[in-house]
Amino acid sequence: MASSFSRKPHRNRLRRVPERAFALLLFLTLFSCMLRCTECVSSSNMILIVTDDLDVELGGMTPLKKTKALIGEAGVTFSHAPFHLGFFFCGVKYTATPLCCPSRSSILTGKYPHNHMVHNNSLSGNCSSRAWQAGPEMQAFPVYLSKKYYQTFYGGKYLNQYGMNETGGVGHVPPGWDQWHVLVGNSQYYNYTLSVNGKAEVHKDNYEKDYLTDLILNRSLNFLESRSPQHPFFIMLCPPAPHSPWTAAPAYQNSFTDVKAPRDGSFNKPGKDKHWLLRQPVNPMPNSSINYLDNAFRKRWQTLLSVDDMVEKLVKKLEELKELDSTYIFFTSDNGYHTGQFSLPIDKRQLYEFDIHLPLLVRGPGIKPNQTLQAPVMNIDLPMTILDIAGVNISALDMDGQSFLPQIAPSLRNGTSRPYFLVEYTGEGHFTKDPDCPKLGPGVSQCFPDCVCEDAFNNTYACVRAFKDNNLQYCEFADDEAFVEVYNLTADPHQLENIVKKVDPTLLQAMNQKLIKLQSCKGDSCRNL
Ligand SMILES: *[C@@H]1O[C@H](CO)[C@@H](O)[C@H](O)[C@H]1NC(C)=O
Ligand SMILES: *[C@@H]1O[C@H](CO)[C@@H](O)[C@H](O)[C@H]1NC(C)=O
Ligand SMILES: *[C@@H]1O[C@H](CO)[C@@H](O)[C@H](O)[C@H]1NC(C)=O
Ligand SMILES: *[C@@H]1O[C@H](CO)[C@@H](O)[C@H](O)[C@H]1NC(C)=O
Ligand SMILES: *[C@@H]1O[C@H](CO)[C@@H](O)[C@H](O)[C@H]1NC(C)=O
Ligand SMILES: *[C@@H]1O[C@H](CO)[C@@H](O)[C@H](O)[C@H]1NC(C)=O
Ligand SMILES: *[C@@H]1O[C@H](CO)[C@@H](O)[C@H](O)[C@H]1NC(C)=O
Ligand SMILES: *[C@@H]1O[C@H](CO)[C@@H](O)[C@H](O)[C@H]1NC(C)=O
Ligand SMILES: *[C@@H]1O[C@H](CO)[C@@H](O)[C@H](O)[C@H]1NC(C)=O
Ligand SMILES: *[C@@H]1O[C@H](CO)[C@@H](O)[C@H](O)[C@H]1NC(C)=O
Ligand SMILES: *[C@@H]1O[C@H](CO)[C@@H](O)[C@H](O)[C@H]1NC(C)=O
């Protein structure tokens, strides 16, 4: 009774003086607009999607048709947008290191591995370790975004060792994140535990309730609906796809039945003049290996169809909320992948283009449609670019990357791209012999069918990847042979021939000098080459 009594006169008052209500509404609108404009330097929202193990060289973007169209040709789909709001950038993007935890640590900190000190996927290699939490994580990009009043959301895989009891368990929520829906451990599609803002949430394997790619999308849509519109938002979504165990959504488990891994380039070629690990596999590969990798290839694509749905639903929601024109969307991966290249069944962790070259699509304000850029950018550039958009003074940051806003939106920023950069990797191994492959000694890991091991402690290398005048890659191994590999990517895009013995020694010396400098670079010295 009381409530209906109190509501009635309120309605009457409004009906009698609608002009007063209108004035109030106008005031509130202006006030919220003022808030938005004074407090927040930037009003651009951002979404960063980081897939797990998605390649670009083997056609990894092929199943992502809606992603390519919606991030790529949105100018057409949403034609009400003014012409200066552009939409597409398809760049040449590299990872500073081809392994999940070190690469994700680079994406968060803008640092090369030698500066964030995360060397492998283990706690002992600093993956989500106490040292990481006390150091690099405190200076990761979300910290600066939140200082600029961004509302932030993270959903999905974070770092491979996140949520371990030794390091604070699910109660550890890194600084800068307002909403935290993050997977404990490595990629899973079902039967996982999430940290939901510091509380454990256990999931089983019911598709409607638990499928991780869909779940993080749903939570991000809730975040978009319930957030306070005065502040810009930043959403980071890290689906498990297309990482193993390659569990597709029920609707997609019969897709791509005829698809096989591509047979071109270096597929099933011997790695004869390459470092010792590449000289091990039997060539040509046995059928068992080929069947195994074809199956993995197909299942990877199946899991990506849910990622494609994710992008579509996000874009639709942004359009519904009238936020699409003020939102940048970045779509990328942590490292590349190979299936049969140089007779290696499946993995990443190698220096070749298939493992270090990644997809990158960006749409957003100031980006011209349908651009394909040749200037290389890196994963360490993502935080600098994001913070540049957010209006942070990026020259004051302790990061090794550089903003690529000048490359994607020259109307907003001037700047040049770097002529060369570093790729560095610390090999993983086991101290004991692999029981399935007793012929192999200790020190190796990632052994796939037919005992082809794809990593080892001495698969530790550093490379200079140069562009412009010399489209070259120069790599040195920390192994017993001090092995060197050199490729001319112009003449030999599939890296079939190691030209170390043919190339002019003065060029080798110059590359070696560049490598030494890059391996100890920090901040400006990584950029001003
Ligand atoms: C982008 O390029 C595609 C293919 O050339 C074309 O169909 C589309 O209209 C272009 N989109 C924009 C926004 O220019
Ligand atoms: C882990 O990182 C800390 C600094 O964050 C560093 O002192 C330590 O040496 C690193 N550990 C390894 C194994 O690199
Ligand atoms: C952490 O400890 C709890 C309680 O002992 C246990 O249930 C859980 O499985 C542990 N989590 C991990 C990731 O080891
Ligand atoms: C999830 O765990 C249950 C219980 O251990 C198991 O029966 C089921 O097969 C698992 N589901 C998946 C998709 O791995
Ligand atoms: C996500 O939301 C859709 C639409 O409401 C629903 O059908 C689906 O079951 C949800 N999935 C998960 C894993 O929450
Ligand atoms: C391996 O597969 C190829 C092509 O399918 C086939 O021709 C060949 O007979 C198979 N070899 C063996 C040993 O099964
Ligand atoms: C940005 O930071 C640099 C380096 O700390 C400083 O020299 C410069 O004055 C700052 N610029 C602004 C606009 O605050
Ligand atoms: C870029 O540099 C040119 C030439 O110096 C200048 O005219 C232009 O205003 C600059 N653009 C931006 C976005 O700073
Ligand atoms: C990860 O790095 C640490 C520190 O270098 C090392 O002790 C550990 O053996 C490495 N883990 C693997 C699996 O290689
Ligand atoms: C690399 O390490 C493996 C395993 O410990 C060893 O068998 C091999 O000889 C080493 N190769 C080189 C070139 O250092
Ligand atoms: C790389 O190949 C291109 C094209 O064949 C050639 O012009 C260039 O001289 C080569 N560079 C080196 C360093 O061999």
XYZ file of C-alpha atoms and ligand atoms in Angstrom:
683
model
C 0.000 0.000 0.000
C 2.590 2.443 1.110
C 4.598 2.112 -2.052
C 1.687 2.597 -4.444
C 0.587 5.599 -2.374
C 3.978 7.213 -2.650
C 4.361 6.461 -6.336
C 1.041 8.027 -7.369
C 1.676 11.654 -6.449
C 5.144 11.392 -7.987
C 3.640 10.444 -11.345
C 1.066 13.226 -11.068
C 3.706 15.794 -10.388
C 5.622 14.768 -13.441
C 2.509 14.863 -15.580
C 1.684 18.354 -14.398
C 5.073 19.853 -15.042
C 6.726 17.924 -17.878
C 8.903 20.918 -18.739
C 10.568 20.705 -15.320
C 11.315 17.016 -15.845
C 12.682 17.830 -19.257
C 14.961 20.477 -17.792
C 16.160 18.025 -15.189
C 16.883 15.439 -17.872
C 18.763 17.989 -19.939
C 20.791 19.001 -16.893
C 21.606 15.376 -16.078
C 22.659 14.711 -19.664
C 24.894 17.778 -19.756
C 26.293 16.955 -16.338
C 27.179 13.390 -17.272
C 28.709 14.666 -20.478
C 30.797 17.164 -18.532
C 31.934 14.406 -16.205
C 32.974 12.304 -19.136
C 34.832 15.133 -20.768
C 36.751 16.532 -17.797
C 37.701 13.447 -15.812
C 38.642 11.217 -18.700
C 41.372 12.294 -21.071
C 40.166 9.846 -23.685
C 36.648 8.746 -24.436
C 37.757 5.865 -26.627
C 36.793 2.420 -25.423
C 38.976 -0.572 -26.206
C 38.592 -4.310 -26.563
C 41.627 -6.583 -26.846
C 41.046 -10.182 -27.903
C 44.053 -12.485 -27.476
C 43.528 -16.002 -28.824
C 45.747 -18.876 -27.693
C 48.160 -20.349 -30.293
C 46.460 -18.841 -33.364
C 48.763 -18.775 -36.407
C 48.468 -16.563 -39.459
C 50.886 -18.341 -41.808
C 48.915 -21.616 -42.032
C 45.583 -19.959 -42.708
C 44.491 -19.622 -39.078
C 42.265 -16.648 -39.968
C 40.309 -18.648 -42.593
C 37.554 -19.925 -40.252
C 37.173 -16.425 -38.742
C 34.981 -15.024 -41.529
C 32.793 -12.792 -39.354
C 35.838 -11.463 -37.502
C 37.450 -10.458 -40.794
C 34.227 -8.846 -42.007
C 33.268 -7.071 -38.771
C 36.679 -5.835 -37.810
C 37.586 -5.532 -41.477
C 34.670 -4.070 -43.346
C 32.579 -2.539 -40.601
C 32.385 0.676 -42.586
C 30.052 -1.166 -44.879
C 28.052 -2.990 -42.247
C 27.479 0.115 -40.146
C 27.228 2.728 -42.846
C 25.863 5.438 -40.535
C 29.414 5.996 -39.312
C 31.008 9.268 -40.418
C 33.691 8.703 -43.019
C 36.611 9.711 -40.802
C 35.883 6.793 -38.499
C 37.848 4.120 -40.215
C 37.993 0.499 -39.538
C 40.590 -1.911 -40.610
C 44.194 -2.620 -40.209
C 45.790 -5.865 -41.064
C 49.392 -5.688 -40.049
C 52.572 -7.661 -39.955
C 52.822 -8.503 -36.297
C 55.472 -10.463 -34.425
C 55.841 -11.885 -30.971
C 59.031 -11.193 -29.040
C 58.933 -14.857 -28.016
C 56.849 -17.802 -29.296
C 55.487 -19.233 -26.038
C 52.290 -18.460 -24.097
C 53.433 -17.251 -20.689
C 56.443 -15.164 -21.752
C 54.462 -13.694 -24.668
C 51.442 -12.840 -22.526
C 53.785 -11.265 -19.999
C 55.140 -9.101 -22.850
C 51.599 -8.127 -23.904
C 50.864 -7.012 -20.331
C 54.126 -5.165 -19.625
C 55.367 -3.957 -23.023
C 58.738 -5.507 -22.217
C 61.036 -7.993 -23.909
C 61.444 -11.244 -21.925
C 64.957 -10.212 -20.804
C 63.321 -7.294 -18.985
C 60.170 -8.887 -17.538
C 62.175 -12.044 -16.676
C 59.374 -14.519 -17.457
C 61.297 -17.190 -19.353
C 58.986 -20.184 -19.630
C 55.585 -21.603 -18.643
C 56.712 -22.792 -15.167
C 56.529 -21.015 -11.827
C 60.306 -21.419 -11.571
C 60.610 -19.581 -14.893
C 58.635 -16.681 -13.310
C 55.267 -17.465 -14.936
C 52.809 -15.700 -12.573
C 55.416 -16.111 -9.800
C 55.748 -14.043 -6.621
C 58.568 -12.082 -8.281
C 56.294 -11.329 -11.248
C 53.493 -10.252 -8.916
C 55.775 -7.987 -6.903
C 57.509 -6.486 -9.941
C 56.356 -6.457 -13.569
C 52.658 -7.037 -12.808
C 52.552 -3.848 -10.720
C 53.532 -1.861 -13.843
C 51.375 -3.683 -16.377
C 49.194 -1.549 -18.657
C 45.852 -2.003 -16.778
C 47.374 -0.117 -13.824
C 47.777 2.997 -16.003
C 44.370 2.542 -17.654
C 42.632 2.506 -14.319
C 44.445 5.746 -13.362
C 42.800 7.252 -16.453
C 39.379 6.233 -15.075
C 38.905 3.305 -17.423
C 36.526 0.608 -16.233
C 38.345 -2.629 -16.906
C 37.293 -6.237 -17.445
C 39.391 -9.389 -17.952
C 37.895 -12.717 -19.022
C 39.610 -16.033 -19.834
C 43.173 -17.300 -19.733
C 45.733 -15.049 -18.046
C 49.112 -16.693 -17.415
C 49.672 -20.482 -17.406
C 50.437 -20.639 -13.666
C 47.794 -18.156 -12.513
C 45.804 -19.223 -9.423
C 48.360 -21.656 -7.959
C 48.165 -21.892 -4.166
C 51.873 -21.078 -3.748
C 51.293 -17.647 -5.253
C 48.098 -16.535 -3.552
C 45.637 -18.813 -5.380
C 42.462 -17.372 -6.890
C 42.512 -14.610 -4.270
C 45.268 -12.829 -6.153
C 43.656 -10.258 -8.464
C 46.298 -8.159 -10.240
C 46.027 -4.375 -9.900
C 44.091 -2.393 -12.488
C 41.230 -4.833 -13.114
C 37.703 -3.969 -11.919
C 36.120 -7.194 -13.145
C 38.176 -10.387 -13.115
C 36.841 -13.687 -14.514
C 40.045 -15.593 -15.003
C 41.009 -19.188 -15.608
C 43.186 -21.034 -13.121
C 46.090 -22.516 -15.060
C 46.376 -23.234 -18.760
C 43.678 -23.241 -21.471
C 40.659 -25.495 -20.879
C 37.208 -25.466 -22.406
C 35.442 -27.406 -19.613
C 36.149 -28.673 -16.073
C 38.030 -25.628 -14.906
C 38.141 -23.232 -11.972
C 37.773 -19.485 -12.421
C 38.788 -16.692 -10.130
C 35.730 -14.443 -10.121
C 37.004 -11.264 -8.514
C 39.116 -13.343 -6.142
C 36.592 -16.113 -5.380
C 36.843 -19.639 -6.794
C 34.060 -20.708 -9.160
C 34.183 -24.353 -10.233
C 32.841 -25.343 -13.653
C 31.918 -28.735 -15.112
C 31.234 -29.688 -18.699
C 27.679 -28.598 -19.491
C 27.876 -26.671 -22.772
C 25.143 -24.147 -21.884
C 26.681 -23.289 -18.537
C 30.396 -23.903 -18.815
C 31.871 -23.576 -22.318
C 34.649 -21.094 -21.566
C 34.688 -19.117 -24.830
C 30.927 -18.469 -24.503
C 31.097 -17.842 -20.777
C 33.649 -15.032 -20.968
C 31.691 -13.462 -23.826
C 28.484 -13.561 -21.756
C 30.211 -11.993 -18.767
C 31.697 -9.237 -20.919
C 28.244 -8.470 -22.349
C 26.880 -8.199 -18.795
C 29.750 -5.863 -17.955
C 28.916 -3.678 -20.966
C 25.269 -3.467 -19.921
C 25.848 -2.768 -16.256
C 28.866 -0.443 -16.297
C 28.577 3.269 -15.586
C 28.481 5.065 -18.940
C 30.459 8.095 -17.693
C 33.727 6.225 -18.029
C 35.388 4.604 -21.017
C 35.892 0.855 -20.795
C 38.639 -1.624 -21.562
C 37.813 -5.305 -22.082
C 40.425 -8.038 -22.497
C 39.103 -11.396 -23.665
C 41.398 -14.410 -23.844
C 39.525 -17.468 -25.104
C 41.199 -20.887 -24.889
C 40.827 -21.418 -28.655
C 42.550 -22.756 -30.659
C 44.827 -24.277 -27.963
C 44.691 -27.993 -27.063
C 42.607 -29.917 -25.952
C 40.718 -28.445 -28.960
C 37.222 -29.005 -27.586
C 34.766 -27.455 -30.054
C 31.230 -26.365 -29.159
C 28.681 -29.143 -29.976
C 27.386 -27.213 -33.004
C 30.862 -27.159 -34.573
C 32.172 -30.645 -33.905
C 31.439 -31.761 -37.460
C 32.773 -28.682 -39.238
C 35.707 -28.791 -41.669
C 35.611 -32.602 -41.990
C 37.537 -32.401 -45.279
C 40.126 -29.884 -44.108
C 43.768 -30.926 -43.810
C 46.899 -29.039 -42.819
C 48.285 -27.138 -45.845
C 50.878 -29.128 -47.809
C 52.831 -26.159 -49.203
C 55.926 -24.234 -48.052
C 58.028 -26.207 -45.609
C 55.416 -28.902 -44.918
C 57.067 -32.332 -44.552
C 60.463 -30.903 -45.654
C 63.660 -32.019 -43.895
C 65.281 -29.479 -41.533
C 68.724 -30.539 -42.786
C 70.803 -27.388 -42.376
C 69.060 -26.256 -39.209
C 69.732 -26.518 -35.463
C 70.005 -29.991 -33.930
C 66.331 -30.415 -32.887
C 65.212 -29.902 -36.477
C 67.612 -32.572 -37.744
C 65.925 -35.279 -35.607
C 62.489 -35.893 -37.185
C 62.147 -38.762 -39.662
C 61.590 -37.393 -43.151
C 59.176 -37.829 -44.828
C 56.923 -38.033 -41.778
C 55.230 -41.335 -40.984
C 51.495 -41.447 -41.691
C 50.759 -41.674 -37.968
C 52.267 -38.202 -37.487
C 50.450 -36.811 -40.496
C 47.089 -38.160 -39.324
C 47.719 -36.749 -35.880
C 48.556 -33.262 -37.120
C 45.671 -33.179 -39.640
C 43.266 -34.039 -36.849
C 44.733 -31.292 -34.647
C 44.527 -28.815 -37.519
C 40.819 -29.552 -38.093
C 39.937 -29.372 -34.405
C 41.767 -26.069 -34.017
C 39.586 -24.558 -36.732
C 36.423 -25.969 -35.119
C 37.184 -24.229 -31.799
C 37.718 -20.927 -33.648
C 34.093 -20.824 -34.809
C 33.038 -19.926 -31.248
C 35.608 -17.121 -31.249
C 34.062 -15.861 -34.488
C 30.644 -15.839 -32.782
C 32.200 -13.964 -29.866
C 33.375 -11.139 -32.113
C 29.988 -10.914 -33.838
C 28.066 -10.741 -30.550
C 30.418 -8.142 -29.097
C 30.113 -5.924 -32.166
C 26.299 -6.258 -32.128
C 26.160 -5.298 -28.457
C 28.401 -2.272 -29.035
C 26.167 -1.172 -31.874
C 23.082 -1.615 -29.708
C 24.694 0.512 -26.985
C 25.833 3.098 -29.588
C 29.451 2.606 -28.515
C 30.760 0.969 -31.682
C 32.050 4.166 -33.297
C 34.060 5.093 -30.210
C 35.575 1.660 -29.609
C 38.879 0.240 -30.811
C 38.900 -3.542 -31.232
C 42.245 -5.360 -31.414
C 42.276 -9.020 -32.436
C 45.494 -11.012 -32.092
C 47.229 -14.075 -30.643
C 50.043 -14.883 -28.193
C 52.171 -16.991 -30.539
C 51.941 -18.753 -33.887
C 51.810 -22.486 -34.596
C 53.023 -25.190 -36.945
C 51.521 -28.445 -38.199
C 54.070 -30.490 -40.161
C 56.506 -27.701 -41.129
C 60.037 -29.134 -41.355
C 58.454 -32.455 -40.294
C 57.647 -31.181 -36.797
C 54.176 -32.544 -35.912
C 52.593 -29.696 -33.880
C 53.838 -26.904 -31.604
C 55.223 -23.342 -31.477
C 58.629 -22.491 -29.824
C 60.634 -22.261 -33.053
C 62.201 -19.182 -34.579
C 60.508 -19.573 -37.980
C 57.809 -17.267 -39.306
C 54.997 -19.766 -38.696
C 55.645 -19.541 -34.932
C 56.552 -15.858 -34.510
C 54.333 -14.107 -37.083
C 50.833 -13.448 -35.738
C 47.473 -12.145 -36.911
C 46.552 -8.579 -35.977
C 43.338 -6.816 -36.915
C 42.337 -3.432 -35.523
C 39.303 -1.265 -36.059
C 38.513 2.032 -34.409
C 38.377 5.822 -34.605
C 40.869 7.339 -37.033
C 41.745 4.074 -38.770
C 41.173 4.060 -42.515
C 39.264 1.052 -43.867
C 40.921 -1.908 -45.523
C 44.530 -0.976 -44.860
C 47.211 -3.611 -44.985
C 50.377 -2.381 -43.422
C 53.830 -3.732 -44.148
C 55.582 -1.991 -41.241
C 56.164 -4.628 -38.582
C 54.686 -4.211 -35.125
C 55.154 -6.431 -32.089
C 53.297 -7.768 -29.091
C 55.370 -5.456 -26.849
C 53.818 -2.545 -28.795
C 50.246 -3.372 -27.767
C 50.329 -1.789 -24.274
C 52.061 1.357 -25.567
C 49.407 1.687 -28.284
C 46.553 1.073 -25.847
C 47.922 3.622 -23.371
C 48.600 6.121 -26.168
C 44.908 5.892 -27.112
C 43.973 6.288 -23.434
C 45.902 9.565 -23.236
C 48.720 8.330 -21.002
C 52.099 10.093 -21.363
C 53.767 7.007 -22.828
C 57.249 8.538 -23.020
C 57.353 8.381 -19.218
C 56.699 4.602 -19.141
C 59.317 1.916 -18.524
C 58.430 -0.197 -21.567
C 60.440 -1.524 -24.538
C 57.681 -1.293 -27.160
C 56.366 1.689 -29.084
C 52.904 2.913 -29.988
C 51.755 1.864 -33.458
C 49.036 4.486 -33.546
C 51.130 6.465 -36.110
C 51.046 3.453 -38.442
C 47.331 2.677 -38.129
C 46.015 6.225 -37.743
C 48.486 8.740 -39.216
C 45.840 11.469 -38.869
C 46.198 11.150 -35.078
C 49.957 10.645 -34.589
C 53.250 10.968 -36.436
C 56.015 8.426 -35.983
C 58.212 5.894 -37.719
C 58.362 2.144 -37.306
C 61.500 0.304 -36.207
C 63.754 -1.256 -38.879
C 64.515 -4.411 -36.888
C 63.724 -6.118 -33.603
C 64.568 -8.980 -31.268
C 63.016 -12.427 -30.870
C 64.356 -14.341 -27.860
C 63.454 -17.745 -26.490
C 64.623 -19.890 -23.557
C 64.151 -23.603 -24.251
C 62.162 -25.828 -21.909
C 63.311 -29.303 -20.967
C 62.886 -32.085 -18.451
C 65.702 -33.264 -16.216
C 64.620 -36.901 -16.601
C 64.259 -39.055 -19.710
C 60.885 -39.190 -21.439
C 59.536 -42.691 -20.546
C 57.849 -42.971 -23.963
C 61.052 -42.110 -25.800
C 63.871 -43.811 -23.829
C 66.334 -43.462 -26.698
C 66.388 -39.707 -26.140
C 68.460 -38.325 -23.329
C 67.242 -35.923 -20.664
C 67.005 -32.233 -21.515
C 64.189 -32.433 -24.073
C 60.416 -31.816 -23.882
C 57.274 -31.566 -26.018
C 57.686 -35.038 -27.502
C 54.928 -35.851 -30.001
C 54.117 -39.045 -31.922
C 57.118 -40.976 -33.198
C 59.269 -39.355 -30.480
C 59.811 -36.085 -32.246
C 60.732 -33.705 -29.432
C 60.121 -30.078 -30.224
C 61.863 -28.368 -27.340
C 65.015 -28.731 -25.233
C 67.010 -26.660 -22.764
C 69.448 -25.892 -25.566
C 66.671 -24.730 -27.931
C 67.608 -21.334 -26.527
C 68.074 -18.699 -29.172
C 67.988 -14.999 -29.978
C 67.286 -13.516 -33.406
C 67.349 -10.184 -35.143
C 64.484 -9.868 -37.601
C 65.312 -7.052 -40.012
C 63.039 -5.290 -42.527
C 63.339 -2.503 -45.067
C 66.677 -2.827 -46.960
C 67.423 -6.329 -45.775
C 64.457 -8.607 -45.197
C 66.608 -10.950 -43.118
C 66.533 -13.091 -40.027
C 69.740 -13.808 -38.105
C 69.647 -16.244 -35.139
C 72.224 -17.505 -32.650
C 71.719 -20.560 -30.452
C 73.073 -21.088 -26.948
C 73.956 -24.736 -27.635
C 77.140 -26.828 -27.936
C 77.495 -25.877 -31.604
C 76.844 -22.133 -31.155
C 74.602 -22.743 -34.146
C 73.686 -19.850 -36.447
C 70.759 -19.658 -38.870
C 70.263 -16.911 -41.441
C 67.353 -16.503 -43.846
C 66.656 -14.141 -46.696
C 62.885 -13.762 -46.395
C 62.631 -12.017 -49.762
C 64.214 -14.841 -51.752
C 63.078 -17.613 -49.420
C 59.846 -16.793 -47.555
C 59.511 -20.376 -46.255
C 63.025 -20.394 -44.756
C 64.048 -23.543 -46.600
C 67.698 -22.527 -46.970
C 70.008 -21.457 -44.146
C 72.393 -19.053 -45.949
C 74.882 -18.597 -43.080
C 77.756 -20.014 -45.176
C 76.899 -17.970 -48.288
C 76.260 -14.552 -46.892
C 78.872 -11.762 -46.772
C 80.769 -12.090 -43.435
C 80.597 -8.329 -42.823
C 76.803 -8.584 -42.914
C 76.931 -11.436 -40.386
C 79.137 -9.327 -38.160
C 76.754 -6.379 -38.391
C 73.807 -8.594 -37.497
C 75.728 -10.078 -34.574
C 76.435 -6.544 -33.266
C 72.758 -5.609 -33.550
C 71.802 -8.772 -31.696
C 74.189 -8.092 -28.824
C 72.756 -4.582 -28.405
C 69.141 -5.765 -28.510
C 69.696 -8.569 -26.017
C 70.520 -6.021 -23.334
C 68.305 -3.160 -24.504
C 65.864 -1.451 -22.189
C 63.235 1.205 -22.946
C 64.549 3.811 -25.413
C 67.546 1.704 -26.427
C 65.114 -0.961 -27.753
C 63.441 1.660 -29.977
C 66.152 4.078 -31.081
C 68.215 1.728 -33.200
C 37.154 -3.442 -48.134
O 37.600 -4.246 -49.225
C 36.645 -5.184 -49.635
C 37.283 -6.080 -50.668
O 38.065 -5.350 -51.543
C 35.421 -4.423 -50.194
O 34.444 -5.359 -50.594
C 34.862 -3.536 -49.096
O 33.826 -2.753 -49.625
C 35.920 -2.640 -48.527
N 35.396 -1.965 -47.342
C 35.557 -0.690 -47.096
C 34.980 -0.160 -45.827
O 36.162 0.050 -47.860
C 62.280 -13.768 -11.796
O 62.072 -12.371 -11.810
C 62.840 -11.639 -10.843
C 62.500 -10.175 -10.976
O 61.143 -9.955 -11.241
C 64.324 -11.874 -11.081
O 65.059 -11.255 -10.075
C 64.621 -13.360 -11.107
O 65.960 -13.564 -11.466
C 63.734 -14.055 -12.123
N 63.961 -15.488 -12.115
C 64.411 -16.138 -13.177
C 64.532 -17.609 -13.040
O 64.667 -15.564 -14.208
C 44.609 -25.010 -3.738
O 44.235 -25.536 -2.478
C 42.873 -25.940 -2.395
C 42.578 -26.300 -0.958
O 43.576 -27.125 -0.442
C 42.654 -27.090 -3.373
O 41.308 -27.503 -3.338
C 42.972 -26.614 -4.773
O 42.852 -27.677 -5.700
C 44.370 -26.033 -4.853
N 44.510 -25.375 -6.141
C 45.513 -25.598 -6.955
C 45.483 -24.849 -8.262
O 46.444 -26.326 -6.689
C 34.912 -33.380 -16.973
O 35.160 -34.102 -15.797
C 34.311 -35.235 -15.651
C 34.561 -35.829 -14.260
O 35.913 -36.039 -14.065
C 34.599 -36.233 -16.761
O 33.736 -37.336 -16.643
C 34.329 -35.534 -18.094
O 34.681 -36.389 -19.152
C 35.147 -34.251 -18.196
N 34.734 -33.530 -19.403
C 35.580 -33.113 -20.333
C 34.998 -32.414 -21.502
O 36.779 -33.271 -20.237
C 25.768 -17.550 -22.942
O 24.580 -16.826 -23.208
C 23.739 -17.455 -24.163
C 22.607 -16.490 -24.474
O 21.994 -16.071 -23.316
C 23.260 -18.789 -23.604
O 22.457 -19.441 -24.548
C 24.479 -19.659 -23.289
O 24.054 -20.857 -22.684
C 25.454 -18.923 -22.372
N 26.659 -19.734 -22.250
C 27.405 -19.775 -21.147
C 28.543 -20.723 -21.118
O 27.180 -19.070 -20.183
C 50.578 -43.356 -46.049
O 49.586 -42.544 -46.654
C 49.731 -42.438 -48.068
C 48.752 -41.388 -48.573
O 47.510 -41.535 -47.950
C 49.534 -43.824 -48.680
O 49.725 -43.740 -50.063
C 50.544 -44.788 -48.083
O 50.310 -46.082 -48.542
C 50.480 -44.784 -46.569
N 51.596 -45.550 -46.045
C 51.441 -46.491 -45.132
C 52.689 -47.180 -44.697
O 50.360 -46.754 -44.644
C 55.935 13.086 -20.571
O 56.975 12.413 -19.919
C 58.258 12.892 -20.284
C 59.299 11.974 -19.687
O 59.071 11.798 -18.314
C 58.394 14.345 -19.820
O 59.655 14.838 -20.201
C 57.300 15.158 -20.483
O 57.323 16.467 -19.987
C 55.934 14.568 -20.208
N 54.944 15.261 -21.024
C 53.813 15.716 -20.515
C 52.877 16.366 -21.478
O 53.528 15.603 -19.335
C 52.654 15.207 -38.654
O 53.756 15.929 -39.133
C 53.405 16.874 -40.129
C 54.702 17.493 -40.703
O 55.582 17.833 -39.665
C 52.481 17.931 -39.514
O 52.090 18.855 -40.483
C 51.245 17.224 -38.976
O 50.405 18.141 -38.300
C 51.615 16.118 -38.015
N 50.426 15.353 -37.684
C 50.106 14.989 -36.447
C 48.869 14.171 -36.282
O 50.790 15.272 -35.478
C 61.907 -22.776 -16.468
O 62.943 -21.901 -16.092
C 63.521 -22.181 -14.841
C 64.511 -21.075 -14.542
O 65.435 -20.944 -15.555
C 64.172 -23.562 -14.877
O 64.706 -23.860 -13.624
C 63.112 -24.596 -15.248
O 63.713 -25.862 -15.387
C 62.438 -24.211 -16.541
N 61.329 -25.119 -16.790
C 61.312 -25.926 -17.844
C 60.114 -26.827 -17.981
O 62.176 -25.932 -18.671
C 71.278 -30.336 -26.884
O 70.787 -31.040 -25.757
C 70.501 -32.409 -26.019
C 69.799 -32.983 -24.798
O 70.461 -32.635 -23.629
C 71.788 -33.123 -26.378
O 71.507 -34.475 -26.646
C 72.345 -32.477 -27.640
O 73.576 -33.022 -27.977
C 72.526 -30.977 -27.433
N 72.860 -30.398 -28.719
C 73.597 -29.300 -28.866
C 73.893 -28.871 -30.236
O 73.956 -28.639 -27.911
C 67.860 -11.509 -50.657
O 67.159 -11.875 -51.816
C 66.892 -10.786 -52.683
C 65.989 -11.311 -53.791
O 66.526 -12.442 -54.369
C 68.187 -10.208 -53.171
O 67.927 -9.103 -54.003
C 69.027 -9.770 -51.976
O 70.287 -9.328 -52.407
C 69.217 -10.911 -51.011
N 69.881 -10.417 -49.815
C 70.938 -11.016 -49.294
C 71.546 -10.379 -48.085
O 71.401 -12.016 -49.752
